[in-house]
Amino acid sequence: MESGIIRVLPDHVANKIAAGEVVQRPASVVKELMENAIDAGATQIKLIIKDAGKTLIQVIDNGKGMNPMDARLCFERHATSKILEAEDLFKLSTKGFRGEALASIASVAQVELKTKQSTSETAIQINIEGGKFIAQTECQAPSGTSFTIKNLFFNIPARRQFLKSDQIELKHIIDEVERLAIPHINIHFIVQSNGNELLNLPASNLIGRIKSLVGSYIQKELVPVNEDAGYIKISGYVSLPQHCIKTKKEQYFFVNNRFVKQPFLNHAIYDAFKELVSYQSHPRYFIFLELNPADIDINIHPTKTEVKFTDDKTAYMLLNSAVKRAIAKGAASADLNFESEQIFNTEGIEAKKLVAPTISYNPSYNPFSESRNSQPHHTKTNKEHWEKLFTGFTEQLAVETPVEKEQTALQSIESEARDFSVFQMNKKYIVTTYHQNILIVDQQRAHERIVYEHYLKTSLDNRIASQQLLFAEQLEVSAGDFNLIQQLLPEFKIMGFDLEVFGKNSFVINGIPSDLQEFNIQQTIDFILESYKINTIDAKLERHDNLSRAISKSTSIKYGKVLQEIEMKQLLMALFDCENPLYTANGKSIMMEIENSEIEKFFKK
């Protein structure tokens, strides 16, 4: 019989392929191991990591442990205690169930398991390396289970190279911990990274757990959601309209206590807010959906974060209605009591009108105004001789840019840019004329460029002066943001932010850049961090450059801002004083030119 070309893969190869689906990064390992600890009935789970999980991941729990046979079998592929037949997939109440996780992890790391049941005198220790069984011995250990994962992807260097920076990988790990800590409030979670304690979350009620993760300030910004509609039970918290923010964060859905991502559920909440908030405002929510396991299917993705309902429309309608009622009750209640975690009693309370949130900013903000020209860290402008704004720039452009049209345009502006007549179009563009041509400038991108270069030029020897606050403000952040700010503290100080660590997950703001004194500084820092994280994911940027971009994105003049004539002229002057007034930091065009010849050609038709 002729030999075929199809082969059955060896187990170690099959497990490595499976690992590609289950173990995408260190956070994937953390998720699987902590879910197993929860399923084992643990009341305390401790996570210890080094180098963002690349060197070490250790999960220690006080759960029921395993006997010697189970300890050995748990590393076999498709070995599971959760299902016996296919029908069990449709009535799951546990976290893990496929039986692929431990086999996959063991195939791409050095694994040590120690486990002991309360009725046993000794513990079992098993060592596996790259999917190869090394040893099984008896040892001394407390009741429960300890998984130690060392040198993840040591035998697949190509996979290891695709891991991101420690900062990004650590953020993913903290995200996974938070997604487990929020629904499992009866469990004490502890997280240590490189010897430092990042999280310590004792058992609590739901609002207490949320406050521990986000900050105590969140309490006054949320209202409870509580609805039992038979098919589905909805509970949790959602932010009031006036406390919506400009970034998408703290948005959690849990279906039967499992974190899920479901776009149509997200849309149901946004629809409830659509008449109450301004453009690009985002609610924060911690929503729990409880329904019969037979009415959902979670076995549609290896990471088990997607879910399919038997009746999507009903789930959407009920969630949308529940959130609308929660917002209305929250607006009508003058004194919120979160500790009881009970639905509001609004009888006899006079309804209050919902007010759309507003964002405060300094309408005349210009970091290059004359009043600050005396400071060495600001670029100087010259209102009387605009041509001096281009000293050196056109020469640089000729070397760096082969497009002669751009150079010619800038030289024309240099010679003609006196006494600009300007107007604003669509609250978005600044329009002016020069040398019979028309110049259109994007006001937000222009200001982003100005602020970006302003902060980019800072250094240890060229700091931005910090305006000390009359009363210091306390800034509470999540564990991930706390870690990020700590890493960025030297850069923040150079740029005029006087921040000091003040206990766990909090800072004291003593001073801010003088240019930002009219801003809500806590919101501004929040926006800066979110922009920084987006930049980190989208492009590998040097830290100082990234933070400069984040600040410029967060504090620049936005579309819709009405500008006075003097403000438009100041903006143009500062723009033309930049080293590169043509493009934003990420390469988007700032201005366009419509030549007079094109206008004449059009009207000759």
Coordinates of C-alpha atoms in Angstrom, one line a residue, residues 30-549:
V30 CA -2.4 33.8 34.8
K31 CA -6.0 33.6 33.7
E32 CA -6.0 29.8 33.3
L33 CA -4.2 29.1 36.6
M34 CA -6.3 31.5 38.7
E35 CA -9.5 30.2 37.1
N36 CA -8.5 26.7 38.2
A37 CA -7.9 28.0 41.8
I38 CA -11.4 29.6 41.8
D39 CA -12.9 26.3 40.6
A40 CA -11.0 24.5 43.4
G41 CA -12.9 26.5 46.0
A42 CA -10.0 28.8 47.1
T43 CA -10.7 31.6 49.5
Q44 CA -7.2 33.1 49.0
I45 CA -5.2 33.3 45.8
K46 CA -1.7 34.7 45.6
L47 CA 0.0 35.6 42.3
I48 CA 3.7 36.2 42.2
I49 CA 5.3 37.3 38.9
K50 CA 8.8 38.4 37.8
D51 CA 9.6 40.3 34.6
A52 CA 5.9 40.6 33.7
G53 CA 5.6 36.8 33.8
K54 CA 8.3 36.0 31.3
T55 CA 10.6 34.7 34.0
L56 CA 8.2 33.5 36.7
I57 CA 4.5 33.1 37.2
Q58 CA 3.4 31.5 40.5
V59 CA -0.2 31.0 41.6
I60 CA -0.8 29.7 45.2
D61 CA -4.2 28.9 46.4
N62 CA -5.8 27.3 49.5
G63 CA -8.3 25.3 47.6
K64 CA -9.1 21.6 48.0
G65 CA -6.0 20.4 46.2
M66 CA -5.5 17.1 44.2
N67 CA -4.7 13.5 45.0
P68 CA -1.6 11.9 43.3
M69 CA -3.5 10.5 40.4
D70 CA -5.4 13.7 39.6
A71 CA -2.1 15.7 39.9
R72 CA -0.5 13.5 37.2
L73 CA -3.6 13.4 34.9
C74 CA -4.3 17.2 35.0
F75 CA -1.4 17.7 32.5
E76 CA -2.9 15.3 30.0
R77 CA -4.6 16.9 27.0
H78 CA -8.4 17.0 27.3
A79 CA -8.2 15.8 30.9
T80 CA -11.0 17.6 32.8
S81 CA -13.1 17.2 35.9
K82 CA -15.8 19.5 34.5
I83 CA -17.5 17.6 31.7
L84 CA -18.3 13.9 31.1
E85 CA -20.3 14.2 27.8
A86 CA -20.9 16.8 25.1
E87 CA -24.2 17.9 26.6
D88 CA -22.3 19.1 29.7
L89 CA -20.9 22.0 27.6
F90 CA -24.4 23.6 27.6
K91 CA -24.8 23.6 31.4
L92 CA -21.4 24.8 32.6
S93 CA -21.0 26.7 35.9
T94 CA -17.2 26.5 36.2
K95 CA -14.4 28.6 34.7
G96 CA -12.2 26.1 32.9
F97 CA -13.6 23.0 31.2
R98 CA -11.7 22.0 28.0
G99 CA -8.8 20.4 29.7
E100 CA -6.2 21.9 27.3
A101 CA -4.8 24.7 29.5
L102 CA -2.3 22.8 31.7
A103 CA -1.1 20.6 28.9
S104 CA -0.6 23.6 26.7
I105 CA 1.3 25.6 29.4
A106 CA 3.5 22.6 30.3
S107 CA 4.5 22.2 26.6
V108 CA 6.0 25.7 26.5
A109 CA 7.4 26.3 30.0
Q110 CA 9.2 24.7 32.9
V111 CA 6.4 23.8 35.4
E112 CA 6.4 22.7 39.0
L113 CA 3.2 21.6 40.7
K114 CA 2.8 21.2 44.5
T115 CA -0.6 20.1 45.7
K116 CA -2.1 18.7 48.9
Q117 CA -5.6 17.7 50.1
S118 CA -6.5 18.5 53.7
T119 CA -6.9 14.8 54.4
S120 CA -3.4 14.0 53.2
E121 CA -0.2 14.0 55.3
T122 CA 2.1 15.0 52.5
A123 CA 1.9 16.9 49.3
I124 CA 2.7 15.8 45.7
Q125 CA 5.3 17.6 43.6
I126 CA 5.4 17.2 39.8
N127 CA 8.0 18.7 37.5
I128 CA 7.5 19.0 33.7
E129 CA 9.7 20.8 31.2
G130 CA 8.6 21.6 27.7
G131 CA 5.9 18.9 27.9
K132 CA 8.3 16.2 29.1
F133 CA 7.6 14.6 32.4
I134 CA 10.6 14.9 34.7
A135 CA 9.7 13.7 38.2
Q136 CA 6.9 13.0 40.7
T137 CA 7.8 13.1 44.4
E138 CA 6.3 13.6 47.8
C139 CA 7.0 16.9 49.6
Q140 CA 5.8 19.2 52.4
A141 CA 3.4 21.9 51.5
P142 CA 0.2 23.5 53.0
S143 CA -3.2 22.3 51.8
G144 CA -4.1 23.7 48.4
T145 CA -2.2 24.0 45.1
S146 CA 0.9 25.9 43.9
F147 CA 1.7 26.2 40.2
T148 CA 5.1 27.6 39.4
I149 CA 5.7 28.5 35.7
K150 CA 9.3 29.4 34.7
N151 CA 10.7 30.8 31.5
L152 CA 7.6 30.9 29.4
F153 CA 8.2 30.0 25.7
F154 CA 11.8 29.0 26.5
N155 CA 11.6 26.3 23.8
I156 CA 9.8 28.5 21.2
P157 CA 12.1 31.6 20.9
A158 CA 10.1 32.9 18.0
R159 CA 7.0 33.2 20.2
R160 CA 9.0 34.8 23.0
Q161 CA 10.2 37.5 20.6
F162 CA 6.6 38.6 19.9
L163 CA 6.0 39.4 23.5
K164 CA 5.6 43.1 24.2
S165 CA 7.5 45.2 26.8
D166 CA 7.2 44.4 30.5
Q167 CA 4.9 47.4 31.0
I168 CA 2.4 46.1 28.4
E169 CA 2.5 42.5 29.5
L170 CA 2.1 43.5 33.2
K171 CA -0.9 45.6 32.2
H172 CA -2.5 42.5 30.5
I173 CA -1.9 40.4 33.6
I174 CA -3.5 43.0 35.9
D175 CA -6.4 43.2 33.5
E176 CA -7.0 39.4 33.9
V177 CA -6.7 39.6 37.7
E178 CA -9.3 42.4 37.8
R179 CA -11.7 40.5 35.6
L180 CA -11.6 37.7 38.1
A181 CA -11.5 39.8 41.3
I182 CA -14.6 41.8 40.5
P183 CA -17.0 38.9 40.2
H184 CA -15.4 36.8 43.0
I185 CA -15.6 39.2 45.9
N186 CA -15.5 36.4 48.5
I187 CA -11.9 35.6 47.5
H188 CA -8.8 37.4 48.9
F189 CA -6.5 38.2 45.9
I190 CA -2.8 39.2 46.4
V191 CA -0.6 40.2 43.5
Q192 CA 3.2 40.7 43.7
S193 CA 5.5 41.8 40.9
N194 CA 9.3 41.8 41.2
G195 CA 9.0 41.8 45.0
N196 CA 6.5 44.7 45.1
E197 CA 2.8 44.2 46.1
L198 CA 0.5 45.6 43.4
L199 CA -2.8 44.4 44.7
N200 CA -4.2 43.2 48.1
L201 CA -7.9 42.7 47.8
P202 CA -9.5 41.2 50.9
A203 CA -13.0 39.7 50.6
S204 CA -15.5 42.5 50.4
N205 CA -18.9 43.5 48.9
L206 CA -19.0 44.5 45.3
I207 CA -18.7 48.3 45.7
G208 CA -15.9 47.7 48.1
R209 CA -14.0 45.6 45.6
I210 CA -14.6 48.2 42.8
K211 CA -13.3 50.9 45.1
S212 CA -10.2 48.9 45.9
L213 CA -9.4 48.4 42.2
V214 CA -10.4 51.9 40.8
G215 CA -10.3 54.3 43.8
S216 CA -12.7 55.4 46.4
Y217 CA -13.8 58.4 44.3
I218 CA -15.7 56.0 42.1
Q219 CA -18.4 55.5 44.7
K220 CA -20.1 58.8 44.2
E221 CA -20.0 58.4 40.4
L222 CA -21.9 55.1 40.2
V223 CA -25.5 54.0 40.6
P224 CA -26.7 50.5 41.1
V225 CA -28.5 48.4 38.5
N226 CA -30.9 45.8 39.7
E227 CA -33.5 44.0 37.6
D228 CA -34.9 40.5 37.7
A229 CA -36.8 39.7 34.5
G230 CA -37.1 35.9 34.8
Y231 CA -35.1 35.0 31.6
I232 CA -32.2 37.1 32.9
K233 CA -31.2 38.8 36.2
I234 CA -29.2 42.0 35.8
S235 CA -27.2 43.6 38.6
G236 CA -24.1 45.8 39.2
Y237 CA -23.3 49.5 38.7
V238 CA -23.2 52.0 36.0
S239 CA -21.9 55.6 36.0
L240 CA -24.1 58.6 36.1
P241 CA -24.2 60.6 32.8
Q242 CA -22.3 63.6 34.3
H243 CA -19.5 61.2 35.3
C244 CA -18.9 59.7 31.9
I245 CA -15.4 60.1 30.7
K246 CA -13.5 60.6 27.4
T247 CA -11.8 57.2 27.4
K248 CA -13.1 53.7 27.3
K249 CA -12.1 52.1 30.6
E250 CA -13.7 50.3 33.5
Q251 CA -16.3 48.6 31.2
Y252 CA -17.1 45.1 32.4
F253 CA -19.7 42.5 31.5
F254 CA -19.9 39.2 33.5
V255 CA -22.2 36.4 32.4
N256 CA -22.7 33.9 35.2
N257 CA -19.6 35.5 36.8
R258 CA -17.5 35.0 33.7
F259 CA -16.0 38.1 32.0
V260 CA -17.2 38.4 28.5
K261 CA -16.9 40.7 25.5
Q262 CA -20.2 41.2 23.7
P263 CA -20.6 44.2 21.3
F264 CA -24.4 44.1 21.3
L265 CA -24.5 44.3 25.2
N266 CA -22.1 47.3 25.0
H267 CA -24.4 48.9 22.4
A268 CA -27.4 48.4 24.8
I269 CA -25.7 50.5 27.4
Y270 CA -24.5 53.2 25.1
D271 CA -28.0 53.5 23.7
A272 CA -29.3 54.1 27.2
F273 CA -27.0 57.1 27.5
K274 CA -27.3 58.5 23.9
E275 CA -29.6 61.5 24.9
L276 CA -27.8 62.3 28.1
V277 CA -24.1 62.7 27.3
S278 CA -22.0 64.7 24.9
Y279 CA -20.2 63.3 21.8
Q280 CA -17.5 60.7 22.6
S281 CA -18.4 60.4 26.3
H282 CA -18.1 56.9 27.6
P283 CA -19.9 55.3 30.6
R284 CA -18.2 53.1 33.1
Y285 CA -20.1 49.9 34.1
F286 CA -19.8 46.7 36.1
I287 CA -22.7 44.7 34.9
F288 CA -23.6 41.1 35.9
L289 CA -26.0 39.0 33.9
E290 CA -27.3 35.8 35.4
L291 CA -29.3 33.3 33.4
N292 CA -29.7 29.6 32.9
P293 CA -26.4 28.1 31.5
A294 CA -28.5 26.2 28.9
D295 CA -29.5 29.6 27.5
I296 CA -25.9 30.6 26.6
D297 CA -22.9 29.1 24.7
I298 CA -19.5 30.0 25.9
N299 CA -17.6 27.3 24.0
I300 CA -17.2 29.5 20.9
H301 CA -13.7 30.8 21.4
P302 CA -10.5 29.3 23.0
T303 CA -10.2 32.2 25.5
K304 CA -13.9 31.8 26.5
T305 CA -14.5 35.5 26.5
E306 CA -17.2 35.4 23.9
V307 CA -20.7 34.3 24.6
K308 CA -23.8 33.5 22.5
F309 CA -27.3 33.9 23.9
T310 CA -30.3 31.9 22.8
D311 CA -32.3 35.2 22.7
D312 CA -30.0 38.2 21.9
K313 CA -32.9 40.6 21.4
T314 CA -34.5 40.0 24.8
A315 CA -31.1 40.3 26.5
Y316 CA -30.5 43.6 24.7
M317 CA -33.9 45.0 25.5
L318 CA -33.8 44.1 29.2
L319 CA -30.3 45.4 29.7
N320 CA -31.1 48.7 27.9
S321 CA -34.3 49.1 30.0
A322 CA -32.5 48.3 33.3
V323 CA -29.8 50.8 32.7
K324 CA -32.2 53.6 31.8
R325 CA -34.2 53.0 35.0
A326 CA -31.0 53.0 37.1
I327 CA -29.9 56.3 35.6
A328 CA -33.3 57.9 36.3
K329 CA -33.3 56.6 39.9
G330 CA -29.8 57.8 40.4
A331 CA -30.6 61.3 39.1
A332 CA -33.6 61.5 41.5
S333 CA -31.6 60.4 44.6
A334 CA -29.8 63.2 46.5
D335 CA -28.1 60.9 48.9
L336 CA -26.7 57.6 47.6
N337 CA -26.0 54.8 50.0
F338 CA -23.8 52.2 48.3
E339 CA -22.8 50.1 51.3
S340 CA -26.2 48.5 51.5
E341 CA -26.0 47.5 47.8
Q342 CA -29.8 47.7 47.6
I343 CA -32.0 49.2 44.9
F344 CA -33.0 52.8 45.4
N345 CA -36.3 53.7 47.0
T346 CA -37.4 56.8 45.1
E347 CA -40.9 57.3 46.5
G348 CA -41.5 60.8 47.5
I349 CA -38.3 62.1 46.0
E350 CA -38.5 65.0 43.6
A351 CA -37.0 64.1 40.2
K352 CA -34.0 66.2 39.1
K353 CA -33.2 67.1 35.6
L354 CA -30.4 65.2 34.0
V355 CA -27.5 67.4 33.1
A356 CA -25.1 66.6 30.3
P357 CA -21.4 66.4 31.5
T358 CA -19.1 69.3 30.7
I359 CA -15.4 69.5 30.3
S360 CA -13.6 72.6 31.5
Y361 CA -10.6 74.1 29.7
N362 CA -8.8 77.4 29.3
P363 CA -10.2 78.9 26.0
S364 CA -7.1 81.1 25.6
Y365 CA -4.6 78.3 26.3
N366 CA -1.4 78.9 24.3
P367 CA 1.9 77.6 25.6
F368 CA 3.7 80.1 23.4
S369 CA 2.1 83.3 24.4
E370 CA 4.2 86.4 24.9
S371 CA 3.6 86.4 28.7
R372 CA 5.7 83.2 28.8
N373 CA 8.4 84.0 26.3
S374 CA 10.8 84.9 29.1
Q375 CA 10.9 81.3 30.3
P376 CA 13.8 79.3 28.7
H377 CA 11.7 76.2 28.0
H378 CA 9.2 78.0 25.7
T379 CA 9.8 78.6 22.0
K380 CA 9.8 82.3 21.3
T381 CA 7.5 83.9 18.8
N382 CA 7.8 87.3 17.1
K383 CA 4.5 88.9 16.1
E384 CA 6.1 91.9 14.3
H385 CA 8.4 89.9 12.0
W386 CA 6.6 86.7 11.0
E387 CA 9.3 85.8 8.5
K388 CA 11.7 85.1 11.4
L389 CA 9.5 82.2 12.4
F390 CA 10.9 80.2 9.5
T391 CA 14.6 80.7 10.2
G392 CA 16.3 77.3 9.5
F393 CA 13.1 75.5 8.7
T394 CA 13.0 75.9 4.9
E395 CA 16.6 74.8 4.7
Q396 CA 15.9 71.7 6.7
L397 CA 12.8 71.1 4.6
A398 CA 14.9 71.2 1.4
V399 CA 17.2 68.5 2.8
E400 CA 14.5 66.2 4.3
T401 CA 11.6 66.6 1.9
P402 CA 12.0 66.0 -1.8
V403 CA 8.6 67.5 -2.6
E404 CA 9.5 71.0 -3.8
K405 CA 5.9 72.1 -3.7
E406 CA 5.9 72.0 0.1
Q407 CA 9.1 74.1 0.2
T408 CA 7.7 76.6 -2.2
A409 CA 4.5 77.0 -0.2
L410 CA 6.3 77.6 3.1
Q411 CA 8.6 80.2 1.4
S412 CA 5.6 82.0 0.0
I413 CA 4.0 82.1 3.5
E414 CA 7.3 83.4 4.8
S415 CA 7.2 86.4 2.5
E416 CA 3.5 87.1 2.5
A417 CA 2.4 86.1 6.0
R418 CA 1.9 89.6 7.4
D419 CA -1.4 90.8 8.7
F420 CA -3.3 87.6 8.0
S421 CA -7.0 87.9 7.7
V422 CA -8.5 84.8 9.2
F423 CA -11.8 83.1 9.8
Q424 CA -12.9 79.8 11.3
M425 CA -14.8 77.2 9.3
N426 CA -17.1 74.6 10.8
K427 CA -15.5 75.2 14.2
K428 CA -12.7 73.0 12.9
Y429 CA -10.5 74.8 10.4
I430 CA -8.7 78.1 10.3
V431 CA -8.9 79.7 6.8
T432 CA -6.7 82.5 5.6
T433 CA -5.3 83.8 2.3
Y434 CA -1.8 84.6 1.2
H435 CA -0.3 85.5 -2.2
Q436 CA -3.8 85.0 -3.7
N437 CA -3.9 81.4 -2.5
I438 CA -6.0 79.9 0.2
L439 CA -4.5 78.1 3.2
I440 CA -6.7 75.8 5.4
V441 CA -5.3 74.7 8.8
D442 CA -6.7 72.0 11.0
Q443 CA -7.0 73.7 14.4
Q444 CA -6.7 70.6 16.6
R445 CA -3.8 69.1 14.7
A446 CA -2.0 72.4 14.6
H447 CA -2.3 72.8 18.4
E448 CA -1.3 69.2 18.9
R449 CA 1.9 69.9 17.0
I450 CA 2.6 73.0 19.0
V451 CA 2.1 71.4 22.4
Y452 CA 4.0 68.2 21.2
E453 CA 7.2 70.2 20.3
H454 CA 6.8 72.3 23.5
Y455 CA 7.0 69.2 25.7
L456 CA 9.4 67.2 23.5
K457 CA 12.1 69.9 23.9
T458 CA 12.1 69.4 27.7
S459 CA 15.0 67.6 29.4
L460 CA 16.8 67.4 32.8
D461 CA 18.4 70.8 31.9
N462 CA 15.4 72.3 30.4
R463 CA 12.4 71.6 32.7
I464 CA 9.0 73.1 32.5
A465 CA 8.2 75.2 35.6
S466 CA 5.7 73.6 37.9
Q467 CA 2.8 75.8 39.2
Q468 CA 2.3 74.7 42.8
L469 CA -1.3 74.0 43.8
L470 CA -2.7 76.0 46.7
F471 CA -4.2 72.7 48.0
A472 CA -2.6 69.4 47.0
E473 CA -4.9 66.9 45.3
Q474 CA -5.0 63.2 45.8
L475 CA -5.1 61.1 42.6
E476 CA -6.4 57.5 43.0
V477 CA -5.8 55.2 40.1
S478 CA -6.0 51.5 39.2
A479 CA -3.1 49.1 40.0
G480 CA -2.0 49.1 36.3
D481 CA -2.1 52.9 36.1
F482 CA -0.2 53.2 39.4
N483 CA 2.6 51.0 38.0
L484 CA 2.7 53.1 34.8
I485 CA 2.8 56.4 36.6
Q486 CA 5.6 55.2 38.8
Q487 CA 7.6 54.3 35.7
L488 CA 6.9 57.7 34.2
L489 CA 7.5 59.8 37.3
P490 CA 10.9 61.2 36.2
E491 CA 9.4 62.2 32.8
F492 CA 6.3 63.8 34.5
K493 CA 8.6 65.9 36.8
I494 CA 10.6 67.1 33.8
M495 CA 7.4 68.2 32.2
G496 CA 6.1 70.1 35.2
F497 CA 4.0 67.5 37.0
D498 CA 4.9 67.4 40.7
L499 CA 3.6 64.0 41.7
E500 CA 4.5 61.9 44.8
V501 CA 3.5 58.4 45.8
F502 CA 0.8 58.5 48.6
G503 CA 0.1 55.0 49.7
K504 CA -1.2 52.1 47.6
N505 CA -2.5 53.1 44.1
S506 CA -2.6 56.8 44.9
F507 CA -0.5 59.9 44.4
V508 CA -0.4 63.4 45.7
I509 CA -0.5 66.2 43.0
N510 CA 1.6 69.1 44.4
G511 CA 2.0 71.0 41.2
I512 CA 1.2 71.1 37.5
P513 CA 2.6 72.8 34.4
S514 CA 1.6 76.4 34.5
D515 CA -0.1 76.0 31.1
L516 CA -2.5 73.5 32.5
Q517 CA -3.7 75.3 35.6
E518 CA -7.2 75.8 34.1
F519 CA -7.7 72.1 33.4
N520 CA -9.3 69.5 35.6
I521 CA -5.9 68.0 36.4
Q522 CA -7.2 64.5 37.5
Q523 CA -9.1 64.1 34.3
T524 CA -6.2 65.4 32.3
I525 CA -3.7 62.9 33.8
D526 CA -6.3 60.1 33.2
F527 CA -6.6 61.1 29.5
I528 CA -2.8 61.3 29.2
L529 CA -2.3 57.8 30.6
E530 CA -4.9 56.4 28.2
S531 CA -3.3 58.1 25.2
Y532 CA 0.1 56.9 26.3
K533 CA -1.1 53.3 26.5
I534 CA -2.7 53.5 23.0
N535 CA 0.5 54.9 21.6
T536 CA 2.5 52.1 23.3
I537 CA 0.3 49.5 21.6
D538 CA 0.2 51.1 18.2
A539 CA 3.9 52.0 17.9
K540 CA 7.2 51.4 19.7
L541 CA 8.0 54.9 20.8
E542 CA 10.7 56.3 23.1
R543 CA 9.2 57.1 26.5
H544 CA 9.7 60.9 26.4
D545 CA 8.4 61.1 22.8
N546 CA 5.3 59.0 23.7
L547 CA 4.5 61.1 26.8
S548 CA 4.9 64.3 24.8
R549 CA 2.4 62.9 22.2

